[in-house]
Amino acid sequence: MTVLKALRAELAAATDRLLATTAALTDPDVTAPSLLPGWTRGHVLAHVARNADSHVNLVTWAGTGLYTPQYPTQEARETGIAEGAARPAKEQHTDIAESAARLEAAIDGLPGHAWAATVGTMSDSEHPAWYILVRRIREVEFHHVDLGAGYTWADWPEPFVWRELHEVMALWPRGESQVRAVHADERSWTGLGEGPAVEGPPAAVLAWVTGRLGPGDPRMPVGVREEDDRDGVARLRLAGKPPAAPRWAMTPPPGLPATPPEEYP
C-alpha cells in the first residue's frame, strides 16, 4: 500500500469542495476581486482549470516518457488565464469540473510503474510523478481560499496543513528570514534567521508562511509579543502584523523518494 490512494482521495474531496463553492457563484461574484492582488475570482478559476490541464500534460509525460511540459511557455499560461477570466459563472464552474475530470481520467490510466517517472516544473525542477498529486492538491486548496468566497484557511484539512508545513519549512531560506523559529502546536522549526519566533495553530501558521494571513484577520489567535522565560526567545504570536514571511517556494523539496512512499511526509 502506498500514499497514492490517500492522495487521490484527498484530491477528490478538495475538488468536490471547490465545485460546491463555484456552483453557488453568480456572474457578479466571478467578476469581483479575489484575495490575490490584481486578479478577479474569474482569474483564479481560469487558473485552477488550466492548471488541471497542465497536470494532465505531466501525467502524459510520465506515462509515455515523451517530454510534455506543464505549459508550452509562461506566456501561454498567462494567456490561458486572461482569456478565461471574464467567462460567466456557469461556464467557469463547468470548466473547473471538466478539467478536473480530464485529470482524474489521465491519472486512472497511468500504469503503476509510471508513478516513479521523472517529470518537471515550470522552473525546470524535477520530481517523481507521484508528487503531481501533492502539487495539484496544493493548487486546489490554496486557490479555493484565494477566491474569498467563504472557504478559508481555517477550513483546510489537517493532513493538508501538516504536509504543506513540511514542504514550506523544508524549503525555508535559513539564515535569511525575519524570524528565528516557527512553532505550530507540538512541532517547531528553528535556526531560520534573526528576529522573533512565530507561533500559532498549524493552519494559521501555514496561512502566514504562504501569504494568506494578514493583519486584522478575525480568525487570528489572540496574543501579543512577549518574552518566554524558559528560553528568552521573543515570540510574536499571530496577532497584528507578523514579520514578513519569505517568498513562498514553489519548487519540490529535496529528498523526495523516487517511488510512491507508504506515507508522505
mmCIF file of C-alpha atoms in Angstrom:
data_model
loop_
_atom_site.group_PDB
_atom_site.id
_atom_site.type_symbol
_atom_site.label_atom_id
_atom_site.label_comp_id
_atom_site.label_asym_id
_atom_site.label_seq_id
_atom_site.Cartn_x
_atom_site.Cartn_y
_atom_site.Cartn_z
ATOM 1 C CA MET A 1 0.000 0.000 0.000
ATOM 2 C CA THR A 2 1.378 3.431 -0.961
ATOM 3 C CA VAL A 3 0.327 7.018 -0.397
ATOM 4 C CA LEU A 4 -1.326 7.192 -3.831
ATOM 5 C CA LYS A 5 -4.753 6.074 -2.647
ATOM 6 C CA ALA A 6 -4.826 8.607 0.192
ATOM 7 C CA LEU A 7 -3.608 11.463 -2.021
ATOM 8 C CA ARG A 8 -6.175 10.662 -4.689
ATOM 9 C CA ALA A 9 -8.961 10.624 -2.105
ATOM 10 C CA GLU A 10 -7.709 13.938 -0.721
ATOM 11 C CA LEU A 11 -7.645 15.478 -4.190
ATOM 12 C CA ALA A 12 -11.171 14.262 -4.956
ATOM 13 C CA ALA A 13 -12.504 15.727 -1.703
ATOM 14 C CA ALA A 14 -10.723 19.057 -2.260
ATOM 15 C CA THR A 15 -12.113 19.247 -5.790
ATOM 16 C CA ASP A 16 -15.640 18.489 -4.578
ATOM 17 C CA ARG A 17 -15.400 21.298 -2.022
ATOM 18 C CA LEU A 18 -14.217 23.723 -4.695
ATOM 19 C CA LEU A 19 -17.037 22.689 -7.030
ATOM 20 C CA ALA A 20 -19.580 23.266 -4.270
ATOM 21 C CA THR A 21 -18.256 26.815 -3.973
ATOM 22 C CA THR A 22 -18.175 27.504 -7.713
ATOM 23 C CA ALA A 23 -21.710 26.153 -8.172
ATOM 24 C CA ALA A 24 -23.003 28.892 -5.883
ATOM 25 C CA LEU A 25 -21.194 31.786 -7.586
ATOM 26 C CA THR A 26 -23.126 34.324 -9.669
ATOM 27 C CA ASP A 27 -21.832 36.298 -12.626
ATOM 28 C CA PRO A 28 -21.165 39.381 -10.438
ATOM 29 C CA ASP A 29 -19.346 37.131 -7.961
ATOM 30 C CA VAL A 30 -16.959 35.960 -10.671
ATOM 31 C CA THR A 31 -16.026 39.476 -11.759
ATOM 32 C CA ALA A 32 -15.428 40.644 -8.177
ATOM 33 C CA PRO A 33 -11.856 40.889 -6.842
ATOM 34 C CA SER A 34 -10.276 37.776 -5.390
ATOM 35 C CA LEU A 35 -7.836 37.806 -2.488
ATOM 36 C CA LEU A 36 -4.933 37.746 -4.955
ATOM 37 C CA PRO A 37 -3.790 41.246 -5.950
ATOM 38 C CA GLY A 38 -4.845 42.135 -9.475
ATOM 39 C CA TRP A 39 -6.934 39.028 -10.030
ATOM 40 C CA THR A 40 -10.699 38.677 -10.087
ATOM 41 C CA ARG A 41 -12.291 35.430 -8.979
ATOM 42 C CA GLY A 42 -12.554 34.655 -12.687
ATOM 43 C CA HIS A 43 -8.773 34.796 -12.986
ATOM 44 C CA VAL A 44 -8.394 32.374 -10.081
ATOM 45 C CA LEU A 45 -10.955 29.969 -11.535
ATOM 46 C CA ALA A 46 -9.401 30.071 -15.001
ATOM 47 C CA HIS A 47 -6.004 29.383 -13.472
ATOM 48 C CA VAL A 48 -7.279 26.379 -11.489
ATOM 49 C CA ALA A 49 -8.912 24.901 -14.591
ATOM 50 C CA ARG A 50 -5.864 25.383 -16.820
ATOM 51 C CA ASN A 51 -3.666 24.081 -14.015
ATOM 52 C CA ALA A 52 -5.642 20.822 -14.105
ATOM 53 C CA ASP A 53 -4.936 20.537 -17.826
ATOM 54 C CA SER A 54 -1.275 21.307 -17.188
ATOM 55 C CA HIS A 55 -1.134 18.395 -14.778
ATOM 56 C CA VAL A 56 -2.683 16.186 -17.459
ATOM 57 C CA ASN A 57 0.391 17.102 -19.506
ATOM 58 C CA LEU A 58 2.660 15.931 -16.691
ATOM 59 C CA VAL A 59 0.739 12.663 -16.309
ATOM 60 C CA THR A 60 1.062 12.155 -20.078
ATOM 61 C CA TRP A 61 4.802 12.775 -19.816
ATOM 62 C CA ALA A 62 5.065 10.199 -17.037
ATOM 63 C CA GLY A 63 3.040 7.611 -18.947
ATOM 64 C CA THR A 64 4.675 7.970 -22.347
ATOM 65 C CA GLY A 65 8.193 9.040 -21.446
ATOM 66 C CA LEU A 66 7.892 11.804 -24.049
ATOM 67 C CA TYR A 67 8.717 15.306 -22.852
ATOM 68 C CA THR A 68 5.393 17.099 -22.372
ATOM 69 C CA PRO A 69 5.880 20.362 -20.473
ATOM 70 C CA GLN A 70 3.294 21.521 -17.985
ATOM 71 C CA TYR A 71 2.718 24.659 -20.084
ATOM 72 C CA PRO A 72 4.227 25.356 -23.528
ATOM 73 C CA THR A 73 5.534 28.709 -22.265
ATOM 74 C CA GLN A 74 4.949 31.126 -19.415
ATOM 75 C CA GLU A 75 3.203 33.396 -21.890
ATOM 76 C CA ALA A 76 0.808 30.600 -22.875
ATOM 77 C CA ARG A 77 -0.015 30.053 -19.211
ATOM 78 C CA GLU A 78 -0.794 33.741 -18.688
ATOM 79 C CA THR A 79 -2.838 33.943 -21.891
ATOM 80 C CA GLY A 80 -4.999 30.999 -20.858
ATOM 81 C CA ILE A 81 -5.798 32.690 -17.555
ATOM 82 C CA ALA A 82 -6.552 36.062 -19.126
ATOM 83 C CA GLU A 83 -8.772 34.584 -21.836
ATOM 84 C CA GLY A 84 -10.820 32.565 -19.351
ATOM 85 C CA ALA A 85 -11.200 35.146 -16.612
ATOM 86 C CA ALA A 86 -14.233 37.002 -17.976
ATOM 87 C CA ARG A 87 -16.482 33.999 -18.604
ATOM 88 C CA PRO A 88 -19.820 33.785 -16.765
ATOM 89 C CA ALA A 89 -20.131 31.776 -13.581
ATOM 90 C CA LYS A 90 -21.779 28.734 -15.145
ATOM 91 C CA GLU A 91 -19.001 28.382 -17.712
ATOM 92 C CA GLN A 92 -16.375 28.759 -15.011
ATOM 93 C CA HIS A 93 -17.972 26.020 -12.939
ATOM 94 C CA THR A 94 -18.259 23.705 -15.945
ATOM 95 C CA ASP A 95 -14.628 24.300 -16.872
ATOM 96 C CA ILE A 96 -13.427 23.512 -13.345
ATOM 97 C CA ALA A 97 -15.482 20.296 -13.338
ATOM 98 C CA GLU A 98 -14.497 19.128 -16.828
ATOM 99 C CA SER A 99 -10.792 19.894 -16.433
ATOM 100 C CA ALA A 100 -10.740 18.065 -13.086
ATOM 101 C CA ALA A 101 -12.442 15.090 -14.757
ATOM 102 C CA ARG A 102 -9.825 15.068 -17.520
ATOM 103 C CA LEU A 103 -7.081 14.963 -14.906
ATOM 104 C CA GLU A 104 -8.798 12.177 -12.993
ATOM 105 C CA ALA A 105 -9.141 10.141 -16.194
ATOM 106 C CA ALA A 106 -5.461 10.651 -17.020
ATOM 107 C CA ILE A 107 -4.481 9.528 -13.524
ATOM 108 C CA ASP A 108 -6.744 6.475 -13.821
ATOM 109 C CA GLY A 109 -4.937 5.466 -17.000
ATOM 110 C CA LEU A 110 -1.401 5.863 -15.666
ATOM 111 C CA PRO A 111 0.382 2.494 -15.317
ATOM 112 C CA GLY A 112 1.647 1.712 -11.844
ATOM 113 C CA HIS A 113 5.319 1.815 -12.799
ATOM 114 C CA ALA A 114 4.919 5.297 -14.304
ATOM 115 C CA TRP A 115 4.394 6.902 -10.894
ATOM 116 C CA ALA A 116 8.176 6.660 -10.490
ATOM 117 C CA ALA A 117 8.882 8.502 -13.747
ATOM 118 C CA THR A 118 10.578 11.886 -13.583
ATOM 119 C CA VAL A 119 8.697 14.982 -14.725
ATOM 120 C CA GLY A 120 9.424 18.697 -14.442
ATOM 121 C CA THR A 121 8.051 22.034 -13.311
ATOM 122 C CA MET A 122 7.843 25.459 -14.925
ATOM 123 C CA SER A 123 11.013 26.384 -13.030
ATOM 124 C CA ASP A 124 12.907 23.406 -14.512
ATOM 125 C CA SER A 125 12.902 21.490 -11.238
ATOM 126 C CA GLU A 126 12.281 17.759 -11.448
ATOM 127 C CA HIS A 127 10.263 15.400 -9.269
ATOM 128 C CA PRO A 128 8.798 11.881 -9.399
ATOM 129 C CA ALA A 129 5.376 11.617 -10.988
ATOM 130 C CA TRP A 130 3.585 10.653 -7.767
ATOM 131 C CA TYR A 131 4.303 14.170 -6.495
ATOM 132 C CA ILE A 132 1.928 15.516 -9.174
ATOM 133 C CA LEU A 133 -0.890 14.671 -6.771
ATOM 134 C CA VAL A 134 0.661 16.748 -3.980
ATOM 135 C CA ARG A 135 1.109 19.699 -6.313
ATOM 136 C CA ARG A 136 -2.461 19.576 -7.606
ATOM 137 C CA ILE A 137 -3.963 19.348 -4.115
ATOM 138 C CA ARG A 138 -1.909 22.420 -3.200
ATOM 139 C CA GLU A 139 -3.301 24.371 -6.146
ATOM 140 C CA VAL A 140 -6.902 23.465 -5.353
ATOM 141 C CA GLU A 141 -6.705 24.149 -1.613
ATOM 142 C CA PHE A 142 -4.761 27.416 -1.728
ATOM 143 C CA HIS A 143 -6.697 28.913 -4.611
ATOM 144 C CA HIS A 144 -10.019 27.867 -3.098
ATOM 145 C CA VAL A 145 -9.105 30.177 -0.220
ATOM 146 C CA ASP A 146 -7.933 32.846 -2.681
ATOM 147 C CA LEU A 147 -11.425 33.074 -4.142
ATOM 148 C CA GLY A 148 -12.572 34.808 -0.960
ATOM 149 C CA ALA A 149 -15.936 33.110 -1.362
ATOM 150 C CA GLY A 150 -16.458 31.557 2.067
ATOM 151 C CA TYR A 151 -13.788 28.851 2.166
ATOM 152 C CA THR A 152 -10.899 29.978 4.356
ATOM 153 C CA TRP A 153 -7.577 28.664 5.619
ATOM 154 C CA ALA A 154 -9.430 27.590 8.777
ATOM 155 C CA ASP A 155 -11.235 25.013 6.582
ATOM 156 C CA TRP A 156 -8.070 23.305 5.375
ATOM 157 C CA PRO A 157 -7.979 19.600 6.334
ATOM 158 C CA GLU A 158 -5.354 18.651 8.892
ATOM 159 C CA PRO A 159 -3.376 16.260 6.620
ATOM 160 C CA PHE A 160 -3.027 19.023 4.044
ATOM 161 C CA VAL A 161 -1.894 21.546 6.660
ATOM 162 C CA TRP A 162 0.836 19.335 8.109
ATOM 163 C CA ARG A 163 2.087 18.234 4.694
ATOM 164 C CA GLU A 164 2.327 21.795 3.416
ATOM 165 C CA LEU A 165 4.061 22.968 6.574
ATOM 166 C CA HIS A 166 6.583 20.205 5.983
ATOM 167 C CA GLU A 167 7.024 21.424 2.404
ATOM 168 C CA VAL A 168 7.478 25.115 3.093
ATOM 169 C CA MET A 169 9.748 24.596 6.075
ATOM 170 C CA ALA A 170 11.944 22.190 4.097
ATOM 171 C CA LEU A 171 12.452 24.996 1.561
ATOM 172 C CA TRP A 172 12.759 27.845 4.060
ATOM 173 C CA PRO A 173 15.726 30.129 3.231
ATOM 174 C CA ARG A 174 17.517 29.555 6.504
ATOM 175 C CA GLY A 175 19.532 32.470 7.807
ATOM 176 C CA GLU A 176 17.742 34.934 5.544
ATOM 177 C CA SER A 177 14.335 35.376 7.161
ATOM 178 C CA GLN A 178 12.998 37.834 9.709
ATOM 179 C CA VAL A 179 12.033 35.149 12.221
ATOM 180 C CA ARG A 180 14.249 32.742 14.085
ATOM 181 C CA ALA A 181 11.729 29.977 14.722
ATOM 182 C CA VAL A 182 8.251 28.801 13.751
ATOM 183 C CA HIS A 183 6.103 26.841 16.199
ATOM 184 C CA ALA A 184 2.871 25.049 15.291
ATOM 185 C CA ASP A 185 1.376 23.095 18.161
ATOM 186 C CA GLU A 186 3.825 20.330 19.004
ATOM 187 C CA ARG A 187 6.146 20.902 16.030
ATOM 188 C CA SER A 188 8.891 23.503 15.743
ATOM 189 C CA TRP A 189 11.379 24.665 13.139
ATOM 190 C CA THR A 190 14.353 26.619 14.469
ATOM 191 C CA GLY A 191 17.506 28.279 13.204
ATOM 192 C CA LEU A 192 15.621 30.132 10.474
ATOM 193 C CA GLY A 193 17.050 33.629 10.820
ATOM 194 C CA GLU A 194 17.034 36.687 13.046
ATOM 195 C CA GLY A 195 14.109 38.165 14.942
ATOM 196 C CA PRO A 196 11.221 36.799 16.977
ATOM 197 C CA ALA A 197 9.551 33.428 16.747
ATOM 198 C CA VAL A 198 6.116 32.944 15.227
ATOM 199 C CA GLU A 199 3.693 30.547 16.810
ATOM 200 C CA GLY A 200 0.063 29.625 16.441
ATOM 201 C CA PRO A 201 -2.298 26.849 15.376
ATOM 202 C CA PRO A 202 -0.956 24.869 12.391
ATOM 203 C CA ALA A 203 -3.481 26.195 9.854
ATOM 204 C CA ALA A 204 -2.825 29.798 10.896
ATOM 205 C CA VAL A 205 0.925 29.289 10.644
ATOM 206 C CA LEU A 206 0.544 27.749 7.174
ATOM 207 C CA ALA A 207 -1.633 30.662 6.113
ATOM 208 C CA TRP A 208 1.056 33.059 7.301
ATOM 209 C CA VAL A 209 4.008 31.356 5.621
ATOM 210 C CA THR A 210 2.097 31.208 2.319
ATOM 211 C CA GLY A 211 0.979 34.844 2.456
ATOM 212 C CA ARG A 212 -2.654 34.113 3.247
ATOM 213 C CA LEU A 213 -2.879 35.543 6.749
ATOM 214 C CA GLY A 214 -2.950 39.303 7.112
ATOM 215 C CA PRO A 215 -3.258 41.777 9.966
ATOM 216 C CA GLY A 216 -6.752 42.139 11.340
ATOM 217 C CA ASP A 217 -7.882 38.675 10.271
ATOM 218 C CA PRO A 218 -10.682 37.853 12.731
ATOM 219 C CA ARG A 219 -9.554 34.240 12.938
ATOM 220 C CA MET A 220 -6.106 35.175 14.217
ATOM 221 C CA PRO A 221 -5.270 33.768 17.649
ATOM 222 C CA VAL A 222 -5.294 36.319 20.423
ATOM 223 C CA GLY A 223 -1.828 37.176 21.718
ATOM 224 C CA VAL A 224 0.909 39.772 21.833
ATOM 225 C CA ARG A 225 4.675 39.900 21.660
ATOM 226 C CA GLU A 226 6.125 38.563 24.866
ATOM 227 C CA GLU A 227 9.271 37.175 26.444
ATOM 228 C CA ASP A 228 9.355 33.488 27.235
ATOM 229 C CA ASP A 229 11.211 32.940 30.497
ATOM 230 C CA ARG A 230 12.177 29.415 29.554
ATOM 231 C CA ASP A 231 14.499 30.292 26.698
ATOM 232 C CA GLY A 232 14.445 34.064 26.397
ATOM 233 C CA VAL A 233 13.018 33.945 22.873
ATOM 234 C CA ALA A 234 10.745 36.831 21.940
ATOM 235 C CA ARG A 235 7.712 35.182 20.444
ATOM 236 C CA LEU A 236 5.268 37.006 18.260
ATOM 237 C CA ARG A 237 2.011 35.141 18.386
ATOM 238 C CA LEU A 238 -0.037 35.520 15.265
ATOM 239 C CA ALA A 239 -1.789 38.753 16.189
ATOM 240 C CA GLY A 240 -1.472 42.069 14.429
ATOM 241 C CA LYS A 241 1.091 42.070 11.655
ATOM 242 C CA PRO A 242 3.626 39.235 11.909
ATOM 243 C CA PRO A 243 7.126 39.531 10.487
ATOM 244 C CA ALA A 244 7.373 39.129 6.741
ATOM 245 C CA ALA A 245 7.370 35.526 5.599
ATOM 246 C CA PRO A 246 9.866 34.524 2.924
ATOM 247 C CA ARG A 247 8.579 34.210 -0.616
ATOM 248 C CA TRP A 248 6.530 31.041 -0.932
ATOM 249 C CA ALA A 249 8.778 28.489 -2.591
ATOM 250 C CA MET A 250 7.198 26.552 -5.447
ATOM 251 C CA THR A 251 9.988 24.043 -6.121
ATOM 252 C CA PRO A 252 9.703 20.453 -4.869
ATOM 253 C CA PRO A 253 11.520 19.801 -1.586
ATOM 254 C CA PRO A 254 14.789 17.882 -1.698
ATOM 255 C CA GLY A 255 14.952 14.177 -0.980
ATOM 256 C CA LEU A 256 11.636 13.046 -2.445
ATOM 257 C CA PRO A 257 11.509 9.244 -2.751
ATOM 258 C CA ALA A 258 11.653 8.084 -6.354
ATOM 259 C CA THR A 259 8.758 5.667 -5.930
ATOM 260 C CA PRO A 260 5.471 6.374 -4.143
ATOM 261 C CA PRO A 261 6.136 6.041 -0.398
ATOM 262 C CA GLU A 262 3.797 4.399 2.074
ATOM 263 C CA GLU A 263 3.046 7.819 3.506
ATOM 264 C CA TYR A 264 4.105 11.415 2.869
ATOM 265 C CA PRO A 265 5.553 13.404 4.517
#
